Structure formats: C-alpha cells, structure tokens
Coordinates of C-alpha atoms in Angstrom, one line a residue:
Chain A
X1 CA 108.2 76.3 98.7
X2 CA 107.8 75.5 95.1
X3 CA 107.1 78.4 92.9
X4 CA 103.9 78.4 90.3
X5 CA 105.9 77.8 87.7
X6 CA 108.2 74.9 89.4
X7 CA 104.9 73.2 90.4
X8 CA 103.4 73.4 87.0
X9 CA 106.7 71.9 85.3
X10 CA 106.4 69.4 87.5
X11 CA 102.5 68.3 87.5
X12 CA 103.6 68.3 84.1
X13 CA 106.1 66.0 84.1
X14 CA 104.9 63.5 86.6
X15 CA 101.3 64.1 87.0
X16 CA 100.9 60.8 84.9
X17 CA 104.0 59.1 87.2
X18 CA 101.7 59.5 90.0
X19 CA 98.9 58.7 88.5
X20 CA 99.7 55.3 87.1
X21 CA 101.6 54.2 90.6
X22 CA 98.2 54.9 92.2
X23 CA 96.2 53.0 89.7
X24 CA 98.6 50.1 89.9
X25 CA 98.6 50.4 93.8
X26 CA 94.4 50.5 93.9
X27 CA 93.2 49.5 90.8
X28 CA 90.9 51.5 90.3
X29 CA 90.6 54.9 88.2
X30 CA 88.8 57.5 90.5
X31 CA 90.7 56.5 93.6
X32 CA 94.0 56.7 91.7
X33 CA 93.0 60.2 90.3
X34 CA 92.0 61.6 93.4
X35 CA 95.2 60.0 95.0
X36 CA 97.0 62.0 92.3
X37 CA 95.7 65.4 93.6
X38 CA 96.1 64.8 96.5
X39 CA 100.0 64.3 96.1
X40 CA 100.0 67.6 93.7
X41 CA 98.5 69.5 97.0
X42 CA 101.0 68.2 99.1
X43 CA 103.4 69.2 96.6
X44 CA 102.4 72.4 96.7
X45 CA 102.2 72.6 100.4
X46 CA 105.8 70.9 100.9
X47 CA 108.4 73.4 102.0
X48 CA 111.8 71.4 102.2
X49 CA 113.8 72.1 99.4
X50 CA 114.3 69.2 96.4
X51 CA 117.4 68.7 95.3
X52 CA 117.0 67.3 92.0
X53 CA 114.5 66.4 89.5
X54 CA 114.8 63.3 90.6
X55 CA 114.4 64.0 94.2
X56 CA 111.2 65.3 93.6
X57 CA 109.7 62.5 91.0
X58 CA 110.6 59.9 93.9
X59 CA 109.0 61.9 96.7
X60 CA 106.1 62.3 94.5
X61 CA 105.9 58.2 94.2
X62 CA 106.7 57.6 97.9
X63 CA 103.7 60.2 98.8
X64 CA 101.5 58.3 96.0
X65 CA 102.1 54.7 98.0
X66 CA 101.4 56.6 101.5
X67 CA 98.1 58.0 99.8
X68 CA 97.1 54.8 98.3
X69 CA 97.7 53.1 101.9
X70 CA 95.1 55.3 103.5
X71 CA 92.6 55.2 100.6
X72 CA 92.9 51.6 101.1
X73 CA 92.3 51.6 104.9
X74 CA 89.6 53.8 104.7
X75 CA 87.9 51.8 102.3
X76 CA 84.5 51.4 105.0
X77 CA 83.6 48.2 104.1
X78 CA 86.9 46.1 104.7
X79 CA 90.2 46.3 106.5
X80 CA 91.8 45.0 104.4
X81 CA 95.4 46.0 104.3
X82 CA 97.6 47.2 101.1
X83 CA 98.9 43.2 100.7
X84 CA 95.6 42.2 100.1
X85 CA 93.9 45.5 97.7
X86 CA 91.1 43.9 95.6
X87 CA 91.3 43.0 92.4
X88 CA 90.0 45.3 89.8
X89 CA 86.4 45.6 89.1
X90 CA 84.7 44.6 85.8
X91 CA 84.3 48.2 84.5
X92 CA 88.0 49.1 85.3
X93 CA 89.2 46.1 83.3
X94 CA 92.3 47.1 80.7
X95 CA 92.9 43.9 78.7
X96 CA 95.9 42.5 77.4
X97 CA 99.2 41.9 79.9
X98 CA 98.2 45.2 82.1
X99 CA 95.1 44.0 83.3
X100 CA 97.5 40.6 84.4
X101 CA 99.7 42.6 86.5
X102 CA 96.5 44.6 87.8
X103 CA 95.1 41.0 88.8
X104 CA 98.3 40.2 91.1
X105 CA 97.8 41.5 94.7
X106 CA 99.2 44.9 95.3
X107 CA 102.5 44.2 97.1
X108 CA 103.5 42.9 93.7
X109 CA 101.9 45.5 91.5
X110 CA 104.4 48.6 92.6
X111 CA 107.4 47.1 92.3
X112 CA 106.6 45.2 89.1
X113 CA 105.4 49.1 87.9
X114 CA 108.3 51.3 89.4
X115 CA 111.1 47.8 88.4
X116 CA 110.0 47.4 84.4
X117 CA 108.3 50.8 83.7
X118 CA 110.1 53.6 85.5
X119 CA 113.3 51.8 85.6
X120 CA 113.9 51.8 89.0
X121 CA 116.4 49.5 90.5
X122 CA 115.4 47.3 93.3
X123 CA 118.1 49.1 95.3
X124 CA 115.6 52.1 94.7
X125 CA 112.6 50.4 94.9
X126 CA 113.5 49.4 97.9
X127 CA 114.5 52.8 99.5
X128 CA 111.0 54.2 97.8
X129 CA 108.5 51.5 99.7
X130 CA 110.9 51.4 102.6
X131 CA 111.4 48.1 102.1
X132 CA 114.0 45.6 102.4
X133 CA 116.1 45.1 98.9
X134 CA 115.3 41.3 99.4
X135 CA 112.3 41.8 100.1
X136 CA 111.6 43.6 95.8
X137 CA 113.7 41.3 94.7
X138 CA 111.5 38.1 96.1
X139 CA 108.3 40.2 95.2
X140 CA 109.4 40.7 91.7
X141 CA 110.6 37.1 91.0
X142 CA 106.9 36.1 92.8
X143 CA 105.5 38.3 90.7
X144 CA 107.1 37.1 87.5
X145 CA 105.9 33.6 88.2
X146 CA 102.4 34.3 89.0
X147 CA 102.6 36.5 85.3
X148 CA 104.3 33.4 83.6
X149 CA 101.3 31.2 85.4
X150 CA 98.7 33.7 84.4
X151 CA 99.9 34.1 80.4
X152 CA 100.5 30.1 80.5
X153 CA 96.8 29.6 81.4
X154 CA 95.5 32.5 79.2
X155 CA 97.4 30.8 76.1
X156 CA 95.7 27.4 77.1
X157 CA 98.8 25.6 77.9
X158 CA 98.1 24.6 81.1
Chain B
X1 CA 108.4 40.5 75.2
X2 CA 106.6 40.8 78.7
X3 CA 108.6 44.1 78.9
X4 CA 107.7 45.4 76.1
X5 CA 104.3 44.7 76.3
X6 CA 103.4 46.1 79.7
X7 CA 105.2 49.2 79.0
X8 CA 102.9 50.0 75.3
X9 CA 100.6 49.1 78.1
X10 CA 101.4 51.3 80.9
X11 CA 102.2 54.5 78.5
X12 CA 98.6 54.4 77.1
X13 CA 97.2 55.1 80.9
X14 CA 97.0 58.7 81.4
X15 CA 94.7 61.1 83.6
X16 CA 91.7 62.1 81.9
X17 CA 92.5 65.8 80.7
X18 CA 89.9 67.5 83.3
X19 CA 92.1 66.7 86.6
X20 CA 95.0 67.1 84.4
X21 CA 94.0 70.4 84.2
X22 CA 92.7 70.7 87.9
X23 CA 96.3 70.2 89.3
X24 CA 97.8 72.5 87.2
X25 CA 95.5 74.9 88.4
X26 CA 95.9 74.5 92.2
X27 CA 98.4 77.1 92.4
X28 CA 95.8 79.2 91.9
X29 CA 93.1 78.4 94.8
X30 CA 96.0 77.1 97.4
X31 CA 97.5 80.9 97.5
X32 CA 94.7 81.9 98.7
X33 CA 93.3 79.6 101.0
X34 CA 96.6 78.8 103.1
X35 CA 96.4 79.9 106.6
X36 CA 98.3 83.4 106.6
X37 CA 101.3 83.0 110.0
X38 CA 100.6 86.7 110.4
X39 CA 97.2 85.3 111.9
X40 CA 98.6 82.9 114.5
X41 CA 99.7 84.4 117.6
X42 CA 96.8 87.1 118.4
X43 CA 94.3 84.0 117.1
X44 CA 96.3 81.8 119.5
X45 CA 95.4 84.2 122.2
X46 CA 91.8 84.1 121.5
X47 CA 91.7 80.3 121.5
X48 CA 92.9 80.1 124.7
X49 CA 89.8 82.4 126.1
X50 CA 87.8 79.9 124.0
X51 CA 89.2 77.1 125.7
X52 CA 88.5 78.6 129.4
X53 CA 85.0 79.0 127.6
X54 CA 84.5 76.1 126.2
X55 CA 85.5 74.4 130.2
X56 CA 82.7 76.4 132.4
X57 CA 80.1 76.2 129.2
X58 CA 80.2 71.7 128.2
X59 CA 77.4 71.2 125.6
X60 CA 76.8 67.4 125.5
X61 CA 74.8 68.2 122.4
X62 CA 77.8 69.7 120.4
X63 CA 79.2 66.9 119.2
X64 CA 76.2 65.3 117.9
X65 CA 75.7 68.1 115.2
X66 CA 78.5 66.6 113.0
X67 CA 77.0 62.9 113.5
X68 CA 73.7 63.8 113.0
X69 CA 72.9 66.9 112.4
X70 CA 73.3 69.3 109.3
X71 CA 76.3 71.0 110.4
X72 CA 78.0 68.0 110.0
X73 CA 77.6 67.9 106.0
X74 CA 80.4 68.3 103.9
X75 CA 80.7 68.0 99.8
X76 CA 83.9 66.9 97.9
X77 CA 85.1 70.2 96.3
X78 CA 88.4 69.7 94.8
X79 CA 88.4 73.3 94.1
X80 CA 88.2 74.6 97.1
X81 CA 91.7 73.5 98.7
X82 CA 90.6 75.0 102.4
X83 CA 87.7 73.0 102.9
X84 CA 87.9 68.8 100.9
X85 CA 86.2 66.2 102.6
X86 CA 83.9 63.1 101.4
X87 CA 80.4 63.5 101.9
X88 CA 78.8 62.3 105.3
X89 CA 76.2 60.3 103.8
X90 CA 72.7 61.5 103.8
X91 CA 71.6 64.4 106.3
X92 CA 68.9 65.0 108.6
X93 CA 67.9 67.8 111.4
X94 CA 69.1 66.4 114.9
X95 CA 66.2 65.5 116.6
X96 CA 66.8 67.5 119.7
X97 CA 64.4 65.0 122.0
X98 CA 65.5 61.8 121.2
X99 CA 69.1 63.6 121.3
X100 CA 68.2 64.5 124.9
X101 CA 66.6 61.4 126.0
X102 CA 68.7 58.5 124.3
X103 CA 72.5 60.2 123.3
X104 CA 73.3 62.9 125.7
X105 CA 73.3 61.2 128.9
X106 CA 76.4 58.8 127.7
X107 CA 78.2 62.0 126.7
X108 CA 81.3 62.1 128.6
X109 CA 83.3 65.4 128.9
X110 CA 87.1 64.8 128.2
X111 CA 89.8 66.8 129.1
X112 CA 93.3 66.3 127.1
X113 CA 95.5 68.0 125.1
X114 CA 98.6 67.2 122.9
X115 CA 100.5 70.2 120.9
X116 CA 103.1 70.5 118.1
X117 CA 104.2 73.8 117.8
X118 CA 101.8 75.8 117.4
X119 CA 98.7 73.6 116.9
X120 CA 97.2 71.9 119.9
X121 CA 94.3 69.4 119.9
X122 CA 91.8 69.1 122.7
X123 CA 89.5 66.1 122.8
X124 CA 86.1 67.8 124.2
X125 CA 84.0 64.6 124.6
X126 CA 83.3 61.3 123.7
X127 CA 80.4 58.5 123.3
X128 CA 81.2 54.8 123.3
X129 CA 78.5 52.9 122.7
X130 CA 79.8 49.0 123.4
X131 CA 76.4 47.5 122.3
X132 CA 77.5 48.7 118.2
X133 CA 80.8 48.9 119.1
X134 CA 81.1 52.1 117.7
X135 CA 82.2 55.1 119.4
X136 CA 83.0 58.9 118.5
X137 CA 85.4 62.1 120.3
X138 CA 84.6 65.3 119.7
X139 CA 87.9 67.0 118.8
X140 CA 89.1 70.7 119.0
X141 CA 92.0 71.8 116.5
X142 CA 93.7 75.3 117.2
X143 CA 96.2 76.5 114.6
X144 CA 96.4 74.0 111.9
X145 CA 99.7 74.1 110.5
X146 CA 98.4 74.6 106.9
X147 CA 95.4 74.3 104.8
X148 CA 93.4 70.9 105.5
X149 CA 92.3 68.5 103.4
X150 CA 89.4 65.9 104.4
X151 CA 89.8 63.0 102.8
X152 CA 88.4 59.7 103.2
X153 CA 87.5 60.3 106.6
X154 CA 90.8 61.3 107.6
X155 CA 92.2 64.7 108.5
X156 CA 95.5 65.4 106.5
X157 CA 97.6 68.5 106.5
X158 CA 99.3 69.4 103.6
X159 CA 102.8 70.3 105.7
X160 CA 104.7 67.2 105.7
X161 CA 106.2 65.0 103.0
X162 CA 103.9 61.8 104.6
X163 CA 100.7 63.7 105.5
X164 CA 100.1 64.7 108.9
X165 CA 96.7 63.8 111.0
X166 CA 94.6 63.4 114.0
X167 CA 96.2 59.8 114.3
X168 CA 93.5 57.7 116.5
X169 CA 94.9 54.4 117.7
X170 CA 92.6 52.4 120.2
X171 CA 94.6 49.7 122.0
X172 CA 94.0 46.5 121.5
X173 CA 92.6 46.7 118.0
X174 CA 94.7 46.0 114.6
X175 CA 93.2 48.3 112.3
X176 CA 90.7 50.7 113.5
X177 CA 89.9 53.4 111.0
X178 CA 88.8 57.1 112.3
X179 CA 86.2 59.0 110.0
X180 CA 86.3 62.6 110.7
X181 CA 83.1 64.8 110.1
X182 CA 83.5 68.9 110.4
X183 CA 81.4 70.5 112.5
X184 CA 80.4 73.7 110.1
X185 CA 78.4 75.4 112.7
X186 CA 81.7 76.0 115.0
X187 CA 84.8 75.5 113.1
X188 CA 86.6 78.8 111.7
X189 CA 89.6 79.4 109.6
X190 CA 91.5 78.9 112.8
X191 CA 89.9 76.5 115.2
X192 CA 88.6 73.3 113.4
X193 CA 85.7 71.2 115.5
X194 CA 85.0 67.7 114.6
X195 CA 84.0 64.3 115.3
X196 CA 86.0 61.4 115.0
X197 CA 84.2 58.3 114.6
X198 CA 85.7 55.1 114.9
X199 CA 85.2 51.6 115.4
X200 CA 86.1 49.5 118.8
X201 CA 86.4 46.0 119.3
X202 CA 84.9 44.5 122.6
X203 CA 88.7 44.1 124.3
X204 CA 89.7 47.9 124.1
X205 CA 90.8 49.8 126.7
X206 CA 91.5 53.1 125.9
X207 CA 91.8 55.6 122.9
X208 CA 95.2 57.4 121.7
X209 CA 95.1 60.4 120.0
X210 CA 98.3 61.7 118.4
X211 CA 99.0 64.3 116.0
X212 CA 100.8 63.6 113.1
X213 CA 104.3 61.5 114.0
X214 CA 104.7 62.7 117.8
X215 CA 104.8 60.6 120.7
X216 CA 102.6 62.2 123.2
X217 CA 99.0 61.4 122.8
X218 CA 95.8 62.0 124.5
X219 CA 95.0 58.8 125.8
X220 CA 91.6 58.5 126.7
X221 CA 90.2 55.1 129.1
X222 CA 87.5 53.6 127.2
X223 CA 84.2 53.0 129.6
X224 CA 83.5 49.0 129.9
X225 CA 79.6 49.5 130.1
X226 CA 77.2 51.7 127.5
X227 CA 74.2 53.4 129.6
X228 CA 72.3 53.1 126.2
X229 CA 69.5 51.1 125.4
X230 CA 69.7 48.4 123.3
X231 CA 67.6 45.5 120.9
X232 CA 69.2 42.6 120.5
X233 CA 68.1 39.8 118.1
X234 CA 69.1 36.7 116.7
X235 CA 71.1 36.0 119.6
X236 CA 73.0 39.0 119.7
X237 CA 74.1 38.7 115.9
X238 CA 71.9 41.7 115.3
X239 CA 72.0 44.7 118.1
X240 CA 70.3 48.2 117.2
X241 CA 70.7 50.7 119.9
X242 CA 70.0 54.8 119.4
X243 CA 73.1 55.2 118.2
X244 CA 74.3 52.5 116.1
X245 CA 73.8 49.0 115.0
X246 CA 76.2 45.8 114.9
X247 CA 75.7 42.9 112.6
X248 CA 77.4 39.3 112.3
X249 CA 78.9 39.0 108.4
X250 CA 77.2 35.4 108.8
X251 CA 73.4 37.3 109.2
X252 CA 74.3 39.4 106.4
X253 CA 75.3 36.7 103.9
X254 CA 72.5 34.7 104.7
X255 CA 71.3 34.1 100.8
X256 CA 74.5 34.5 99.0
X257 CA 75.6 32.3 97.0
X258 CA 79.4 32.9 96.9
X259 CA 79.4 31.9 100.9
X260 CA 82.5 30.5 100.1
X261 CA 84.4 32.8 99.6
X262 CA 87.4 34.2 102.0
X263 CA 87.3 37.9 102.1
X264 CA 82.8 38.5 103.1
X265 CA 83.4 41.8 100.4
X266 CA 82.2 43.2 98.2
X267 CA 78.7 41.6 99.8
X268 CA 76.5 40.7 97.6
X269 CA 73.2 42.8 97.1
X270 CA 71.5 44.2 100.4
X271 CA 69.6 46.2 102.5
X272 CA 69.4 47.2 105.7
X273 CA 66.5 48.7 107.2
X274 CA 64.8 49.5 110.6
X275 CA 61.1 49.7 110.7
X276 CA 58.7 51.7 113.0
X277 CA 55.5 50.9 115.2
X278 CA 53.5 53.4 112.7
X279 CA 54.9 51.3 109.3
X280 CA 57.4 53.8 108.7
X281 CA 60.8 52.5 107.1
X282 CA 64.3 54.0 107.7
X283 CA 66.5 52.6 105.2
X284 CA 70.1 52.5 106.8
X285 CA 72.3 51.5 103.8
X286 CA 72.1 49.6 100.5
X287 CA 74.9 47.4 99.5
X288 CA 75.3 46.5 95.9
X289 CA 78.4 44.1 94.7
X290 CA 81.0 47.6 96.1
X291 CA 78.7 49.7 94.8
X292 CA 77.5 51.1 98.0
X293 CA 75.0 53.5 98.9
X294 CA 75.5 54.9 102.7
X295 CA 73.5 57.6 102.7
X296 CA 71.3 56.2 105.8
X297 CA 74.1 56.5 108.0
X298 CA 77.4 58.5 108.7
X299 CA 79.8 55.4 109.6
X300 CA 80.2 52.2 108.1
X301 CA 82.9 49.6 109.0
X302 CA 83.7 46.0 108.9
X303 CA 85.4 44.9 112.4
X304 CA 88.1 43.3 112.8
X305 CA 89.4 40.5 113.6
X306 CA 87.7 38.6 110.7
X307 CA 86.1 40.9 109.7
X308 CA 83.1 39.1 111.5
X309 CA 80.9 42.1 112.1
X310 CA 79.6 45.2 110.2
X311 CA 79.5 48.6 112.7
X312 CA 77.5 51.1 111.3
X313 CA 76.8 55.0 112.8
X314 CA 73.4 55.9 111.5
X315 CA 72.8 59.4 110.4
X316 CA 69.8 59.6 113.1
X317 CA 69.0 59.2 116.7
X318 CA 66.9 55.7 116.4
X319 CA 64.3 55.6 118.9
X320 CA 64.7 52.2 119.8
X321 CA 61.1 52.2 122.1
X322 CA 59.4 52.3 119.2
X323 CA 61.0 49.7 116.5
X324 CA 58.7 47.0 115.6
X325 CA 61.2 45.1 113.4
X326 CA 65.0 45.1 111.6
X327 CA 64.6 44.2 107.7
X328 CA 67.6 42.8 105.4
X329 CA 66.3 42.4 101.9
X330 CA 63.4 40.3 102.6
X331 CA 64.1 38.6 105.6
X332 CA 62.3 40.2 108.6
X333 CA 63.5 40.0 112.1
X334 CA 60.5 41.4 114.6
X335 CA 61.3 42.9 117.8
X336 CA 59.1 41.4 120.2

C-alpha cells in the first residue's frame, strides 16, 4: 500500500491526467471530477505493488475509463453505452478545437486524448482500453476525418 | 496545427483547486475509516449467529425501509470515505399500512449465498413487481473487504485495481443497471444491508448476483406473475401499481417537438404526477432538458431494448384504491 507521501506525489502528478481522460470520456465537468476521486480512493486502497511511475499513471487512466463506464451506465435516464456518451451540454461548452473533439462520440475521444496529448502509442492505447491495436488505429484515423469534416464546415468551406 | 492546438487546449483544463485539494487530503480520512483485519474473525463469528437469526426471525418489512423509508437516506459526503453514496431522492416515513396491505405480501424470502474470502453476500428477499417492471433484493454484506464507496447506485470496494461490486446481472436483459440504497437502521461497520433496485424486462428469468469478478452467483428465479394491484391506462402505455409505475417513451414525448430525434433523452420538459380522490397531488419526478429532479421517487430508468419505456420506483407506497387520475404536464389521464 502506497504511503501518504507516495499518494500525495502522485495526486500531484496525475490528479489532472485523470481528470481530463474523465472529462474527455463524459464530457462533462462534475462527473469527470468525481470520477477523479474516485480513482485517487482506489489508489489509496490499492495494495499491489507499482513498478514504475509509469505503471501507476497508466493504471490511474485504465481505472479512470472503468469509472467513466459505470458513471455512464448509471446515468438513470438512458442505457446508453460508452460508444454512444452524449455530447456535451451548453454550459460545459470549451470553444475552439477542444470542444470539436468533445463533440465526436466517446470511443473516439480517449484515444484521440491519450494518442496526441499524453503521447501514448496506439500499441499502448491499445493495452490501456483493452482494445485491439487495429481497432485505435481505425478509431483515430475516424476520428481525424470527422475533425477535418468538423473544422472544414466550421471554416465555411463546405 | 490540429496538434498543437488541442494540446494549448487540453493543458488549460485542470480540476478546480477545491477537489484538488480534497484528494490530497484523503490520506487523512481513509486511515481511519478502513476496516481494521484485527476485527474480522471474532465479527465473522457474530455474523454467523446473525444469520441463524436473521432465518427463524424474516421481516418482509425490512427491506422496504431503504426503498421507502428514512433509513434508506444517504448524502454524498466525499469526506467521509466509509460511508459515499448519491442521495436516494426525496424521503418520506414508510407508511406501515399501506406497507402491510399493498408491498408485503409479494415479499419473497430468499435464501443464497456466494463468498470470496472472507466476505459473503446473502440475498434476504426480493419483490418483483412485473406490472412496472421493476423489482428490488434485499442484500446482506458480511466482511467487506475494505472501505465502501456508494457511488451512483453502485456498491464499489476500493480493493481491486477495476472496482469490485455486488454485480447484478438478470438474464435475458442487455443492460440492466442495479441502484443500491443502504439500509442505515441495520447496517454496521461490519455487516452492510441494502436494497438493490433494478430494472427487468418482461422476458427475464432469473437474477444473478456475483461479487466482484467470481463465477459463482446467487441466482435467483424471477416469479412470472406480480400479486400486486395494478392501474393500467392508455392501453397499457401507462401502468401505476403500489410500487412503481411504467411509461411508454411515446406517452411521454407526446408534445415535443424534437420527436424526431433517435436517442428519446434528454426529454424534453415534464412532469409526472399521480393525483388522489381528496385533490391531493404527489409529484413523482420533474424532467427538465437532463436537468432532472427525482426526488419523488428512489429509482428511475429507461428500459431497454429501445429504450421504449421509463421504469420508475417511487419513494412511497401508492395506494392505488384511491388514485383518481395520472398527470404529465397538462395532459390528464383519469382512472375511471
């Protein structure tokens, strides 16, 4: 089990990590911050041993999708599933090229977050989701089309 | 460019200082609220007297306290690790005579168990009412293996790296979702009591109940036929019984003007609403474009497949002899 001072270091590090996979996965501020405790408390419940920084910042993501899952299930009035999370309402609007990713469905969102933000490779992405590699790479080439639609029509030249 | 962009983009989002500064702190309430080992074994012991107990002394009644009663009301405290859940909607006494009369007689006592390690889970009883299509199991949890969090209806245990619960899978049905209510009055640091609510579509069978990842469940047969009374209207698109009420998506989007649309959520403004013989009005729940006010009722649920129906639990026994009428916005549907 993580010492105070280990866990600390670490909500400092990734506490934002965590927290901006969750947004990107729900779209929505609240849910994502109370996804984002919710992993902390796990972390500090978790008992098997991390073996690297690393180790522990992808845990922390993979937990974050997991949580964002049942917040999504558990949403009362819809079953929807994590392929189809609404889009993002009015209020939780961002502007600019964020709130165009935010407007593609969710399966796109993550990878498009963890592939051109954290850096992840799809190899990585992949083993994160627990997903096929194929399987991010078709995602993020969708997703890059939809984007290149999206900007296209924004910019009037469609 | 995109790149480039996105990432200026993505660096700007941050959590807001005040949970910042709540997760950093939850060293300091977890330490204390985590179940101590020390406490297992002799509390093990004790359970098991409270299981013999709990077999020669069934309360049909128990499990209504966490539907409908107070007991069953819990506040979102992040700061209190021990003891998180979402609130159950708005709260009213049990009415112990309508309890009696309408609820209590489809009570059926259950007898199951599944462990791992050292925590076991008993389902106690259950209602299924097949008129709402809504049904709820009375559960009994000896020796979490941690702290427990209550979140979104769920019961998760902080022990393993993807969460652990009180997994409820009814067969036949795609995507049923469980919400969990604590029992107050009976639950201690060791032995958690709750109620498991969850939706059912007309074709299942039977209930599973797993913990966590195993494989052994309690599997529990679902009855075909609800001894409840019931109040259908419009055909059968709207049915009210004691317990719960079902509505078609089509009756409730009567009016809107986006009927068009694919997924029937968010609805569009509404509320739902039984009224009395005396003029009385009990308002069940208020939709609002997502932003939803439940507090008339302690389950809510769209049913799948196509999300056709809404299932709803209300947070009272209805006494069904004495409805005069069912009320959505304006539109009135008598019960004659």
């Amino acid at each position: 089990m993580l010492s105070d001072e280990q866990f600390t270091s670490y909500a400092n590090r990734y506490m934002d990590t965590v927290y901006r996979t969750a947004y990107h996965c729900l779209a929505s501020r609240t849910d994502a911050e109370d996804v984002t405790q919710e992993v902390f408390l796990k972390l500090l419940g978790e008992r098997k041993p991390f073996e690297s920084d690393d180790h522990v910042r992808n845990w922390l993501i993979r937990v974050a999708v997991n949580a964002c899952r049942n917040v999504i299930r558990s949403r009362w009035w819809n079953h929807v599933s994590i392929e189809v999370c609404p889009e993002p309402a009015a209020s939780e609007r961002t502007g600019g090229i964020l709130e165009s990713v935010l407007a593609l469905p969710a399966k796109y969102r993550v990878p498009i977050y963890l592939f051109y933000y954290e850096g992840y490779s799809t190899q990585e992405i992949a083993a994160i989701l627990k997903i096929p590699k194929n399987t991010v790479c078709t995602r993020l080439k969708r997703a890059r089309e939809m984007l290149k639609t999206m900007i296209e029509e924004e910019s009037g030249y469609v | 460019m995109f790149e480039q962009e996105y990432r200026q983009a993505v660096s700007r989002l941050t959590l807001p200082e005040e949970k910042a500064e709540k997760i950093r702190n939850l060293t300091l309430t977890k330490r204390q609220s985590g179940i101590s080992k020390l406490r297992v074994v002799p509390l093990a012991a004790a359970a098991l007297l409270l299981t013999a107990c709990a077999a020669v002394l069934f309360d049909p009644a128990a499990m209504l306290e966490p539907i409908f009663g107070v007991n069953g009301r819990g506040s979102y405290e992040p700061d209190t690790v021990a003891r998180m859940y979402e609130p159950g909607g708005g709260r009213t006494e049990l009415d112990e005579e309508l309890a009696k009369r309408y609820i209590e007689p489809c009570v059926q006592r259950l007898e199951g168990t599944v462990t791992d390690g050292n925590t076991t889970l008993t389902a106690l009883s259950m209602i299924v009412d097949r008129f709402s299509c809504t049904a709820a199991v009375y559960l009994k949890l000896e020796n979490p293996p941690a702290y427990a969090v209550y979140n979104s209806g769920w019961i998760l245990f902080q022990e393993y790296e993807n969460g652990w619960y009180i997994h409820p899978k009814a067969i036949g049905q795609s995507g049923m979702i469980g919400r969990c209510f604590i029992d107050e009055k009976s639950t201690t640091d060791q032995i958690l009591y709750c109620t498991l609510m969850f939706s059912l579509e007309p074709q299942s069978q039977s209930l599973e109940l797993r913990l966590g990842d195993r494989t052994e469940a309690i599997v529990i047969p679902l009855p075909e036929k609800t001894d409840m009374p019931a109040i259908l209207l419009e055909e059968g698109d709207i049915t009210l019984t004691p317990f719960g009420m079902r509505v078609k998506t089509s009756v409730l989007r009567q009016g809107d003007d986006d009927s068009g649309r694919e997924t029937p959520t968010p609805l569009a403004k509404r509320e739902l609403a039984i009224r009395f013989e005396d003029g009385t009005e009990y308002l069940i729940l208020h939709l609002n474009y997502g932003d939803e006010d439940y507090k008339g009722c302690t389950y809510a649920m769209a049913l799948n497949p196509d999300l056709e129906s809404y299932v709803i639990v209300f947070n009272r026994v209805v006494d069904v002899d004495k409805v005069s009428a069912f009320r959505i916005n304006d539109r009135i549907y008598p019960v004659t």
